[in-house]
């Protein structure tokens, strides 16, 4: 049985899961808000066995279609949006129109757009579900370690949801700077009235508290049954991400190292063709896709893979040619893209076109459907966080050693870096751009690093990209709050600068 809410849940609506648990089956049912919700909540959290259904529903939401938005298949929608808004992910054709306006930097600055509604509603739905679990699980009957496991996951989800949102709807965090600008509304319990937006600083404070509490609970929790469940490694990985964004480099390095400790890097043979399966040894957190729960055209792979969709047939995704040229010829990662567009060993969607610099990173073994596993965190990212954080905190020798461990795995000819200062950091960031291409990080990275959008001189097509330069700090780096939220709260939740 799954339990989750697919509705947009804005603060004025409470952002709560109305816990209607159908114990007799596994069919997804509409969740209703009515006077019986207290009774149903009591049933759901009567035992840890029942409560596992609630947390499993959150995992399912991570790859469920968000309302009728075909491009928003759970978290995969955000991952693609964050890439098309960047500079390293190249659209090669208009195809059937999906992501075209996002690529042009139009949609996220339209208060009525689906990208804003999705990124706002999806994460608040997860937060609302997490709140219900956090506020009710302590009274459930069952082993304490199971309660800790369930609550630790819910706290991690809530922290991650707010972290995703604050990077979109708030200003960039500046360590030691003024972070009193508006972020998003912090909601930790049921709310029947509108809740004003909290400051960026306040949101990050809550994120860190939730992660610290989750890590403490996971230390005395039962083990996870699958990579789709969050555990202490995921919580530490999230802590590392947040610390890097806040320029807390000592904390970032510490938790990144701990998060990756039990995960091996891929071999070169595994690197080609293993990004769509949770059997990949690097995966710290991801979704194992069940064959009986197909995602069809709202799958990540219907847009960035070899699944035969109209979008992938006419718009195979490509890497920025300038970035590709920076990759060593002996690096296995260079084999993930075809600079000629003529290499017949590169799989394409049935009847699909071939384009220069197209990718085969996300290749499905069965291109007849879009049922690939989807990763959200892997060990390579943690190496890169650790290396960058060490370099920025003055521990350059240690940073080079960490970078060497990752880079020589990908490139047998790689040797210990001789770069220092800004050059070393730039080398690490280039490694990050190559390694994490297509995985949903580029917009976030550009914003946290206070870098401009710069698509100039590469293979971006002017008629498709339109925007080639956006200055760092421009108001367009903030998503607009959905107009529906402004209207429903009667202006209590205010808009970002238009």
Tab-separated table of C-alpha atoms in Angstrom:
chain	number	residue	atom	x	y	z
A	1	UNK	CA	0.000	0.000	0.000
A	2	UNK	CA	1.254	3.476	-0.879
A	3	UNK	CA	0.277	6.665	0.869
A	4	UNK	CA	0.995	10.048	-0.647
A	5	UNK	CA	-0.606	13.171	-1.946
A	6	UNK	CA	-0.310	14.180	-5.586
A	7	UNK	CA	-2.138	17.465	-5.094
A	8	UNK	CA	-0.386	20.813	-4.997
A	9	UNK	CA	-0.223	21.533	-1.283
A	10	UNK	CA	0.430	25.182	-0.640
A	11	UNK	CA	0.951	26.604	2.884
A	12	UNK	CA	-2.589	27.955	3.152
A	13	UNK	CA	-3.902	24.460	2.435
A	14	UNK	CA	-1.788	23.003	5.190
A	15	UNK	CA	0.743	21.060	3.132
A	16	UNK	CA	-0.407	17.990	5.011
A	17	UNK	CA	-1.005	14.465	3.984
A	18	UNK	CA	-4.566	13.548	4.833
A	19	UNK	CA	-3.890	10.042	5.910
A	20	UNK	CA	-6.421	7.788	4.265
A	21	UNK	CA	-4.809	4.369	4.285
A	22	UNK	CA	-6.524	1.637	2.298
A	23	UNK	CA	-5.134	-1.419	4.043
A	24	UNK	CA	-6.858	-3.889	1.752
A	25	UNK	CA	-4.842	-3.205	-1.385
A	26	UNK	CA	-2.118	-1.326	-3.157
A	27	UNK	CA	-4.173	0.775	-5.512
A	28	UNK	CA	-3.395	4.521	-5.502
A	29	UNK	CA	-6.465	6.315	-4.166
A	30	UNK	CA	-7.327	9.995	-4.046
A	31	UNK	CA	-6.548	11.331	-0.604
A	32	UNK	CA	-9.422	13.286	0.880
A	33	UNK	CA	-9.583	15.997	3.505
A	34	UNK	CA	-12.588	15.317	5.714
A	35	UNK	CA	-13.477	14.964	9.428
A	36	UNK	CA	-12.320	11.360	9.422
A	37	UNK	CA	-8.669	12.229	8.860
A	38	UNK	CA	-7.832	11.951	12.576
A	39	UNK	CA	-9.163	8.410	12.687
A	40	UNK	CA	-7.285	7.491	9.549
A	41	UNK	CA	-4.083	9.031	10.877
A	42	UNK	CA	-4.456	6.944	14.010
A	43	UNK	CA	-4.777	3.826	11.872
A	44	UNK	CA	-1.721	4.667	9.769
A	45	UNK	CA	0.459	5.311	12.797
A	46	UNK	CA	-0.932	2.609	15.031
A	47	UNK	CA	2.147	0.521	14.304
A	48	UNK	CA	5.501	0.813	12.606
A	49	UNK	CA	4.338	-1.849	10.178
A	50	UNK	CA	1.550	0.431	8.992
A	51	UNK	CA	3.787	3.486	9.067
A	52	UNK	CA	6.213	1.859	6.645
A	53	UNK	CA	3.462	2.260	4.068
A	54	UNK	CA	3.589	6.016	4.591
A	55	UNK	CA	7.326	6.290	4.012
A	56	UNK	CA	7.114	3.900	1.049
A	57	UNK	CA	4.531	6.212	-0.467
A	58	UNK	CA	7.062	9.039	-0.319
A	59	UNK	CA	9.571	6.890	-2.187
A	60	UNK	CA	6.934	6.213	-4.835
A	61	UNK	CA	6.203	9.913	-5.170
A	62	UNK	CA	9.831	10.394	-6.214
A	63	UNK	CA	9.001	8.921	-9.613
A	64	UNK	CA	5.283	9.556	-9.916
A	65	UNK	CA	3.834	11.888	-12.523
A	66	UNK	CA	3.039	15.277	-11.070
A	67	UNK	CA	-0.557	15.935	-12.036
A	68	UNK	CA	-0.834	16.210	-15.828
A	69	UNK	CA	2.666	17.613	-16.289
A	70	UNK	CA	4.260	15.036	-18.558
A	71	UNK	CA	7.745	16.441	-17.989
A	72	UNK	CA	7.516	16.196	-14.197
A	73	UNK	CA	7.909	12.536	-13.334
A	74	UNK	CA	8.665	13.030	-9.658
A	75	UNK	CA	12.198	14.226	-8.946
A	76	UNK	CA	13.258	13.594	-12.551
A	77	UNK	CA	11.445	16.762	-13.602
A	78	UNK	CA	13.622	18.912	-11.381
A	79	UNK	CA	16.765	17.124	-12.550
A	80	UNK	CA	16.056	17.944	-16.197
A	81	UNK	CA	14.956	21.504	-15.456
A	82	UNK	CA	18.212	22.181	-13.580
A	83	UNK	CA	20.210	20.990	-16.583
A	84	UNK	CA	18.326	22.818	-19.349
A	85	UNK	CA	18.698	26.072	-17.398
A	86	UNK	CA	22.463	25.626	-17.404
A	87	UNK	CA	25.267	25.801	-19.951
A	88	UNK	CA	26.577	22.241	-20.198
A	89	UNK	CA	23.372	20.531	-21.356
A	90	UNK	CA	22.591	21.219	-25.016
A	91	UNK	CA	19.238	20.855	-26.756
A	92	UNK	CA	19.800	19.776	-30.350
A	93	UNK	CA	16.242	20.177	-31.655
A	94	UNK	CA	12.809	21.503	-30.752
A	95	UNK	CA	11.271	18.014	-31.068
A	96	UNK	CA	7.808	18.007	-29.464
A	97	UNK	CA	8.412	21.182	-27.477
A	98	UNK	CA	9.144	19.855	-24.007
A	99	UNK	CA	11.706	21.994	-22.112
A	100	UNK	CA	12.001	24.511	-24.944
A	101	UNK	CA	10.758	27.485	-22.938
A	102	UNK	CA	12.756	26.413	-19.888
A	103	UNK	CA	15.896	26.256	-22.027
A	104	UNK	CA	15.180	29.852	-23.100
A	105	UNK	CA	14.880	31.016	-19.471
A	106	UNK	CA	11.201	31.920	-19.880
A	107	UNK	CA	9.119	29.490	-17.835
A	108	UNK	CA	10.647	29.866	-14.367
A	109	UNK	CA	10.016	33.625	-14.632
A	110	UNK	CA	6.330	33.091	-15.386
A	111	UNK	CA	4.249	32.880	-12.211
A	112	UNK	CA	1.679	30.706	-13.988
A	113	UNK	CA	4.101	28.229	-15.527
A	114	UNK	CA	4.068	24.511	-14.838
A	115	UNK	CA	7.756	24.482	-13.845
A	116	UNK	CA	7.024	26.801	-10.920
A	117	UNK	CA	3.865	24.978	-9.908
A	118	UNK	CA	5.700	21.671	-10.029
A	119	UNK	CA	8.830	22.719	-8.116
A	120	UNK	CA	6.722	24.452	-5.475
A	121	UNK	CA	3.961	21.883	-5.119
A	122	UNK	CA	6.046	18.718	-5.450
A	123	UNK	CA	8.439	19.592	-2.632
A	124	UNK	CA	5.697	20.918	-0.365
A	125	UNK	CA	3.795	17.656	-0.896
A	126	UNK	CA	6.872	15.736	0.255
A	127	UNK	CA	7.291	18.108	3.196
A	128	UNK	CA	3.644	17.683	4.160
A	129	UNK	CA	3.951	13.905	4.057
A	130	UNK	CA	7.143	14.073	6.106
A	131	UNK	CA	5.458	16.279	8.717
A	132	UNK	CA	2.718	13.735	9.258
A	133	UNK	CA	5.259	10.985	9.847
A	134	UNK	CA	7.539	13.086	12.065
A	135	UNK	CA	4.645	14.245	14.244
A	136	UNK	CA	2.985	10.836	14.658
A	137	UNK	CA	5.534	8.045	14.480
A	138	UNK	CA	6.721	8.277	18.113
A	139	UNK	CA	3.386	6.917	19.327
A	140	UNK	CA	3.360	3.912	17.011
A	141	UNK	CA	3.663	0.408	18.385
A	142	UNK	CA	6.827	-1.318	17.236
A	143	UNK	CA	10.587	-1.572	17.709
A	144	UNK	CA	12.362	1.663	18.554
A	145	UNK	CA	14.925	1.097	15.817
A	146	UNK	CA	12.105	0.925	13.252
A	147	UNK	CA	10.643	4.193	14.534
A	148	UNK	CA	14.072	5.782	14.260
A	149	UNK	CA	14.471	4.496	10.710
A	150	UNK	CA	11.084	5.835	9.598
A	151	UNK	CA	11.462	9.186	11.360
A	152	UNK	CA	15.043	9.620	10.166
A	153	UNK	CA	13.886	9.198	6.583
A	154	UNK	CA	11.039	11.681	7.039
A	155	UNK	CA	13.378	14.273	8.562
A	156	UNK	CA	15.826	13.762	5.697
A	157	UNK	CA	13.052	14.158	3.138
A	158	UNK	CA	11.849	17.354	4.806
A	159	UNK	CA	15.345	18.810	4.922
A	160	UNK	CA	15.994	17.868	1.311
A	161	UNK	CA	12.644	19.293	0.186
A	162	UNK	CA	13.380	22.647	1.785
A	163	UNK	CA	16.949	22.596	0.455
A	164	UNK	CA	15.720	22.062	-3.086
A	165	UNK	CA	13.156	24.848	-2.734
A	166	UNK	CA	15.347	27.475	-1.087
A	167	UNK	CA	17.867	27.253	-3.900
A	168	UNK	CA	15.108	27.939	-6.416
A	169	UNK	CA	12.850	30.467	-4.712
A	170	UNK	CA	15.367	32.285	-2.510
A	171	UNK	CA	18.543	34.266	-3.065
A	172	UNK	CA	21.947	32.628	-3.048
A	173	UNK	CA	23.271	31.920	0.447
A	174	UNK	CA	26.342	33.986	1.355
A	175	UNK	CA	28.392	32.903	4.348
A	176	UNK	CA	28.796	35.821	6.727
A	177	UNK	CA	26.562	37.925	4.482
A	178	UNK	CA	23.019	39.176	4.641
A	179	UNK	CA	20.746	36.154	4.273
A	180	UNK	CA	17.627	37.921	5.506
A	181	UNK	CA	15.947	37.861	2.104
A	182	UNK	CA	12.762	35.880	1.681
A	183	UNK	CA	12.997	32.127	1.239
A	184	UNK	CA	9.995	29.816	1.598
A	185	UNK	CA	7.443	29.241	4.348
A	186	UNK	CA	8.637	26.829	7.018
A	187	UNK	CA	5.767	24.516	7.924
A	188	UNK	CA	6.384	21.784	10.458
A	189	UNK	CA	2.821	20.905	11.349
A	190	UNK	CA	-0.716	21.311	10.078
A	191	UNK	CA	-1.594	24.870	9.173
A	192	UNK	CA	-5.024	26.128	8.191
A	193	UNK	CA	-3.927	29.725	7.670
A	194	UNK	CA	-1.390	31.304	5.367
A	195	UNK	CA	2.212	31.232	6.527
A	196	UNK	CA	4.567	34.043	5.605
A	197	UNK	CA	7.841	33.257	3.877
A	198	UNK	CA	10.768	32.737	6.232
A	199	UNK	CA	14.196	34.177	5.564
A	200	UNK	CA	16.894	32.298	3.694
A	201	UNK	CA	18.868	32.022	6.949
A	202	UNK	CA	15.919	30.582	8.842
A	203	UNK	CA	15.265	27.974	6.182
A	204	UNK	CA	18.868	26.766	6.216
A	205	UNK	CA	18.788	26.629	10.012
A	206	UNK	CA	15.764	24.324	9.851
A	207	UNK	CA	17.376	22.198	7.134
A	208	UNK	CA	20.469	21.623	9.249
A	209	UNK	CA	18.473	20.858	12.357
A	210	UNK	CA	16.453	18.222	10.509
A	211	UNK	CA	19.583	16.616	9.070
A	212	UNK	CA	21.363	16.581	12.433
A	213	UNK	CA	18.308	14.988	14.047
A	214	UNK	CA	18.062	12.444	11.226
A	215	UNK	CA	21.726	11.453	11.510
A	216	UNK	CA	21.313	10.923	15.251
A	217	UNK	CA	18.245	8.729	14.715
A	218	UNK	CA	19.846	6.705	11.925
A	219	UNK	CA	22.750	5.866	14.253
A	220	UNK	CA	20.277	3.737	16.232
A	221	UNK	CA	17.989	2.576	13.456
A	222	UNK	CA	17.222	-0.622	11.605
A	223	UNK	CA	18.947	-1.155	8.265
A	224	UNK	CA	17.403	-0.140	4.983
A	225	UNK	CA	16.010	-2.826	2.682
A	226	UNK	CA	16.836	-1.043	-0.554
A	227	UNK	CA	18.734	1.889	-2.058
A	228	UNK	CA	15.401	3.704	-2.472
A	229	UNK	CA	15.223	4.110	1.315
A	230	UNK	CA	17.171	6.951	2.901
A	231	UNK	CA	19.751	6.043	5.540
A	232	UNK	CA	22.592	7.658	7.478
A	233	UNK	CA	24.764	7.818	4.348
A	234	UNK	CA	22.067	9.743	2.467
A	235	UNK	CA	21.588	12.127	5.395
A	236	UNK	CA	25.324	12.745	5.575
A	237	UNK	CA	25.481	13.249	1.826
A	238	UNK	CA	22.693	15.831	2.082
A	239	UNK	CA	24.528	17.490	4.964
A	240	UNK	CA	27.607	17.739	2.728
A	241	UNK	CA	25.591	19.300	-0.110
A	242	UNK	CA	24.014	21.860	2.190
A	243	UNK	CA	27.329	22.761	3.818
A	244	UNK	CA	28.958	23.252	0.410
A	245	UNK	CA	26.122	25.574	-0.602
A	246	UNK	CA	26.573	27.534	2.642
A	247	UNK	CA	30.349	27.715	2.103
A	248	UNK	CA	30.919	25.732	5.317
A	249	UNK	CA	33.785	23.804	3.801
A	250	UNK	CA	35.063	21.973	6.873
A	251	UNK	CA	31.628	20.457	7.469
A	252	UNK	CA	31.163	19.691	3.780
A	253	UNK	CA	34.438	17.774	3.539
A	254	UNK	CA	33.766	15.808	6.731
A	255	UNK	CA	30.297	14.583	5.803
A	256	UNK	CA	31.111	13.927	2.148
A	257	UNK	CA	33.935	11.602	3.205
A	258	UNK	CA	31.690	9.790	5.669
A	259	UNK	CA	28.830	9.479	3.180
A	260	UNK	CA	30.954	7.734	0.527
A	261	UNK	CA	32.915	5.480	2.872
A	262	UNK	CA	31.006	2.271	2.097
A	263	UNK	CA	30.613	2.721	-1.669
A	264	UNK	CA	33.007	1.733	-4.442
A	265	UNK	CA	33.667	3.725	-7.582
A	266	UNK	CA	32.607	2.195	-10.877
A	267	UNK	CA	35.113	0.430	-13.050
A	268	UNK	CA	35.688	1.803	-16.551
A	269	UNK	CA	33.689	-1.107	-17.947
A	270	UNK	CA	30.781	-0.271	-15.654
A	271	UNK	CA	30.871	3.408	-16.552
A	272	UNK	CA	29.467	2.789	-20.024
A	273	UNK	CA	25.854	1.692	-19.732
A	274	UNK	CA	25.298	1.421	-15.983
A	275	UNK	CA	23.734	4.777	-15.120
A	276	UNK	CA	20.213	3.396	-15.390
A	277	UNK	CA	20.518	0.557	-12.883
A	278	UNK	CA	20.696	0.571	-9.107
A	279	UNK	CA	23.194	-2.286	-9.357
A	280	UNK	CA	25.739	0.476	-9.918
A	281	UNK	CA	28.116	0.292	-6.910
A	282	UNK	CA	28.318	4.077	-6.549
A	283	UNK	CA	24.639	4.638	-5.810
A	284	UNK	CA	24.012	5.990	-2.321
A	285	UNK	CA	20.375	6.872	-2.982
A	286	UNK	CA	18.125	6.136	-5.919
A	287	UNK	CA	14.895	4.546	-7.047
A	288	UNK	CA	14.752	0.935	-8.146
A	289	UNK	CA	12.105	1.013	-10.851
A	290	UNK	CA	9.542	-1.762	-10.699
A	291	UNK	CA	8.564	-3.217	-14.048
A	292	UNK	CA	4.909	-3.306	-13.038
A	293	UNK	CA	4.891	0.458	-12.396
A	294	UNK	CA	5.816	1.953	-15.803
A	295	UNK	CA	6.354	5.679	-16.125
A	296	UNK	CA	6.065	5.931	-19.903
A	297	UNK	CA	6.474	9.482	-21.198
A	298	UNK	CA	6.983	11.181	-17.844
A	299	UNK	CA	10.134	9.182	-17.202
A	300	UNK	CA	13.543	10.846	-17.043
A	301	UNK	CA	14.563	8.513	-19.854
A	302	UNK	CA	11.821	9.721	-22.164
A	303	UNK	CA	13.853	12.925	-22.440
A	304	UNK	CA	17.475	12.014	-21.712
A	305	UNK	CA	17.775	8.426	-22.860
A	306	UNK	CA	17.286	6.045	-25.778
A	307	UNK	CA	13.640	5.289	-25.011
A	308	UNK	CA	11.670	5.878	-28.201
A	309	UNK	CA	9.744	9.039	-27.370
A	310	UNK	CA	9.052	11.897	-29.743
A	311	UNK	CA	11.372	14.029	-27.658
A	312	UNK	CA	14.384	11.725	-27.682
A	313	UNK	CA	13.926	10.929	-31.382
A	314	UNK	CA	14.120	14.557	-32.450
A	315	UNK	CA	16.177	16.059	-29.651
A	316	UNK	CA	19.062	13.830	-28.512
A	317	UNK	CA	20.742	15.678	-25.670
A	318	UNK	CA	24.353	16.791	-26.076
A	319	UNK	CA	27.241	18.125	-24.027
A	320	UNK	CA	28.672	21.619	-24.337
A	321	UNK	CA	31.416	21.251	-26.942
A	322	UNK	CA	33.833	23.464	-24.999
A	323	UNK	CA	33.471	21.251	-21.949
A	324	UNK	CA	33.895	18.113	-24.054
A	325	UNK	CA	37.182	19.464	-25.397
A	326	UNK	CA	38.533	19.705	-21.850
A	327	UNK	CA	38.223	15.949	-21.300
A	328	UNK	CA	41.394	13.914	-21.724
A	329	UNK	CA	41.373	11.437	-24.612
A	330	UNK	CA	42.263	8.656	-22.155
A	331	UNK	CA	39.340	9.444	-19.847
A	332	UNK	CA	36.519	6.887	-20.024
A	333	UNK	CA	34.004	9.691	-19.656
A	334	UNK	CA	34.886	11.016	-23.089
A	335	UNK	CA	33.319	7.861	-24.521
A	336	UNK	CA	29.916	8.927	-23.165
A	337	UNK	CA	29.524	11.507	-25.960
A	338	UNK	CA	29.964	11.356	-29.728
A	339	UNK	CA	31.450	14.609	-31.114
A	340	UNK	CA	30.759	13.570	-34.710
A	341	UNK	CA	27.157	12.435	-34.420
A	342	UNK	CA	28.120	9.632	-36.817
A	343	UNK	CA	29.191	6.853	-34.445
A	344	UNK	CA	26.717	4.022	-35.102
A	345	UNK	CA	27.650	2.308	-31.846
A	346	UNK	CA	25.815	5.089	-29.998
A	347	UNK	CA	22.235	3.955	-29.362
A	348	UNK	CA	19.456	6.279	-30.427
A	349	UNK	CA	15.708	6.123	-30.049
A	350	UNK	CA	13.999	4.170	-32.812
A	351	UNK	CA	13.931	6.348	-35.962
A	352	UNK	CA	15.819	8.993	-34.037
A	353	UNK	CA	18.317	11.484	-35.440
A	354	UNK	CA	21.997	11.621	-34.599
A	355	UNK	CA	23.584	14.914	-33.586
A	356	UNK	CA	27.149	16.017	-32.763
A	357	UNK	CA	28.110	15.660	-29.091
A	358	UNK	CA	25.042	13.529	-28.342
A	359	UNK	CA	25.127	11.403	-25.208
A	360	UNK	CA	24.786	7.714	-24.409
A	361	UNK	CA	25.250	8.195	-20.664
A	362	UNK	CA	21.686	7.159	-19.816
A	363	UNK	CA	21.255	4.089	-22.014
A	364	UNK	CA	18.403	1.723	-21.227
A	365	UNK	CA	19.009	-1.979	-21.764
A	366	UNK	CA	15.394	-2.277	-22.881
A	367	UNK	CA	14.622	0.848	-24.938
A	368	UNK	CA	11.133	-0.477	-25.577
A	369	UNK	CA	10.015	1.068	-22.286
A	370	UNK	CA	11.255	3.872	-20.049
A	371	UNK	CA	11.620	1.849	-16.860
A	372	UNK	CA	15.142	2.717	-15.802
A	373	UNK	CA	16.261	3.082	-12.207
A	374	UNK	CA	16.937	6.694	-11.266
A	375	UNK	CA	19.812	7.899	-9.099
A	376	UNK	CA	19.705	10.840	-6.717
A	377	UNK	CA	23.108	10.553	-5.034
A	378	UNK	CA	26.284	8.625	-5.745
A	379	UNK	CA	29.796	8.341	-4.360
A	380	UNK	CA	31.529	10.307	-7.139
A	381	UNK	CA	29.628	13.441	-6.124
A	382	UNK	CA	30.906	13.042	-2.573
A	383	UNK	CA	34.515	12.818	-3.776
A	384	UNK	CA	33.996	16.049	-5.685
A	385	UNK	CA	32.366	17.829	-2.738
A	386	UNK	CA	35.193	16.723	-0.471
A	387	UNK	CA	37.908	17.794	-2.921
A	388	UNK	CA	36.332	21.206	-3.542
A	389	UNK	CA	35.716	21.828	0.153
A	390	UNK	CA	39.277	20.872	1.083
A	391	UNK	CA	40.727	23.084	-1.633
A	392	UNK	CA	38.619	26.054	-0.570
A	393	UNK	CA	39.510	25.602	3.107
A	394	UNK	CA	43.269	25.618	2.465
A	395	UNK	CA	43.942	21.862	2.577
A	396	UNK	CA	45.216	21.662	-0.986
A	397	UNK	CA	47.388	18.562	-0.592
A	398	UNK	CA	44.454	16.610	0.819
A	399	UNK	CA	42.190	17.976	-1.924
A	400	UNK	CA	44.586	16.739	-4.608
A	401	UNK	CA	44.707	13.281	-3.040
A	402	UNK	CA	40.907	12.995	-3.010
A	403	UNK	CA	40.680	14.258	-6.579
A	404	UNK	CA	43.351	11.770	-7.644
A	405	UNK	CA	41.358	8.839	-6.268
A	406	UNK	CA	38.365	9.737	-8.430
A	407	UNK	CA	40.158	11.057	-11.521
A	408	UNK	CA	42.621	8.174	-11.927
A	409	UNK	CA	39.678	5.782	-11.716
A	410	UNK	CA	38.186	7.495	-14.763
A	411	UNK	CA	41.472	8.196	-16.552
A	412	UNK	CA	44.421	5.796	-16.124
A	413	UNK	CA	46.806	8.509	-17.378
A	414	UNK	CA	45.737	11.047	-14.779
A	415	UNK	CA	48.500	12.085	-12.367
A	416	UNK	CA	48.428	14.037	-9.130
A	417	UNK	CA	47.497	17.636	-9.867
A	418	UNK	CA	50.172	20.325	-9.728
A	419	UNK	CA	47.601	23.113	-9.726
A	420	UNK	CA	47.193	25.427	-6.769
A	421	UNK	CA	44.793	28.127	-5.667
A	422	UNK	CA	42.120	29.147	-8.155
A	423	UNK	CA	43.562	26.811	-10.802
A	424	UNK	CA	43.089	23.785	-8.533
A	425	UNK	CA	39.517	24.772	-7.739
A	426	UNK	CA	38.805	25.266	-11.446
A	427	UNK	CA	40.186	21.788	-12.186
A	428	UNK	CA	37.917	20.271	-9.526
A	429	UNK	CA	34.903	22.151	-10.855
A	430	UNK	CA	35.634	20.958	-14.395
A	431	UNK	CA	35.779	17.394	-13.130
A	432	UNK	CA	32.442	18.011	-11.427
A	433	UNK	CA	30.837	19.352	-14.608
A	434	UNK	CA	31.961	16.324	-16.604
A	435	UNK	CA	31.185	13.714	-13.950
A	436	UNK	CA	27.742	14.983	-12.980
A	437	UNK	CA	26.556	16.043	-16.437
A	438	UNK	CA	22.818	15.479	-16.829
A	439	UNK	CA	22.234	14.564	-13.180
A	440	UNK	CA	20.490	17.767	-12.126
A	441	UNK	CA	23.183	19.941	-10.567
A	442	UNK	CA	24.228	22.634	-13.043
A	443	UNK	CA	21.733	25.434	-12.264
A	444	UNK	CA	22.301	24.915	-8.543
A	445	UNK	CA	26.077	24.999	-9.025
A	446	UNK	CA	26.051	28.177	-11.090
A	447	UNK	CA	23.896	29.881	-8.480
A	448	UNK	CA	25.877	28.762	-5.425
A	449	UNK	CA	29.161	29.741	-7.114
A	450	UNK	CA	27.713	33.113	-8.137
A	451	UNK	CA	28.644	32.467	-11.759
A	452	UNK	CA	26.883	33.825	-14.839
A	453	UNK	CA	25.153	31.733	-17.442
A	454	UNK	CA	27.564	31.610	-20.380
A	455	UNK	CA	26.633	29.508	-23.404
A	456	UNK	CA	28.779	31.497	-25.825
A	457	UNK	CA	31.197	29.876	-28.235
A	458	UNK	CA	29.843	26.360	-27.830
A	459	UNK	CA	27.342	24.253	-29.774
A	460	UNK	CA	24.169	25.815	-28.383
A	461	UNK	CA	21.777	26.636	-31.239
A	462	UNK	CA	20.726	30.295	-31.113
A	463	UNK	CA	17.105	29.722	-32.134
A	464	UNK	CA	16.671	27.094	-29.409
A	465	UNK	CA	18.720	28.570	-26.577
A	466	UNK	CA	17.903	32.270	-27.172
A	467	UNK	CA	19.537	33.320	-23.888
A	468	UNK	CA	23.315	32.957	-23.959
A	469	UNK	CA	24.357	35.260	-21.108
A	470	UNK	CA	22.699	35.915	-17.730
A	471	UNK	CA	24.767	37.892	-15.196
A	472	UNK	CA	25.464	36.396	-11.781
A	473	UNK	CA	23.096	37.776	-9.174
A	474	UNK	CA	20.460	38.741	-11.731
A	475	UNK	CA	16.890	38.515	-10.419
A	476	UNK	CA	16.253	35.794	-12.981
A	477	UNK	CA	18.221	33.361	-10.802
A	478	UNK	CA	15.156	33.273	-8.525
A	479	UNK	CA	12.086	31.292	-9.550
A	480	UNK	CA	8.774	33.087	-9.187
A	481	UNK	CA	6.293	31.901	-6.573
A	482	UNK	CA	3.288	30.317	-8.348
A	483	UNK	CA	0.509	32.840	-8.826
A	484	UNK	CA	-1.949	30.397	-7.297
A	485	UNK	CA	-0.042	30.620	-4.031
A	486	UNK	CA	-0.152	34.418	-4.030
A	487	UNK	CA	-3.882	34.376	-4.757
A	488	UNK	CA	-4.800	31.721	-2.189
A	489	UNK	CA	-2.858	33.395	0.603
A	490	UNK	CA	-4.293	36.810	-0.264
A	491	UNK	CA	-0.795	38.157	-0.557
A	492	UNK	CA	0.527	36.822	2.763
A	493	UNK	CA	3.022	34.869	0.691
A	494	UNK	CA	4.604	37.580	-1.452
A	495	UNK	CA	6.165	37.367	-4.886
A	496	UNK	CA	9.836	37.552	-5.814
A	497	UNK	CA	10.999	40.586	-7.840
A	498	UNK	CA	9.426	40.474	-11.295
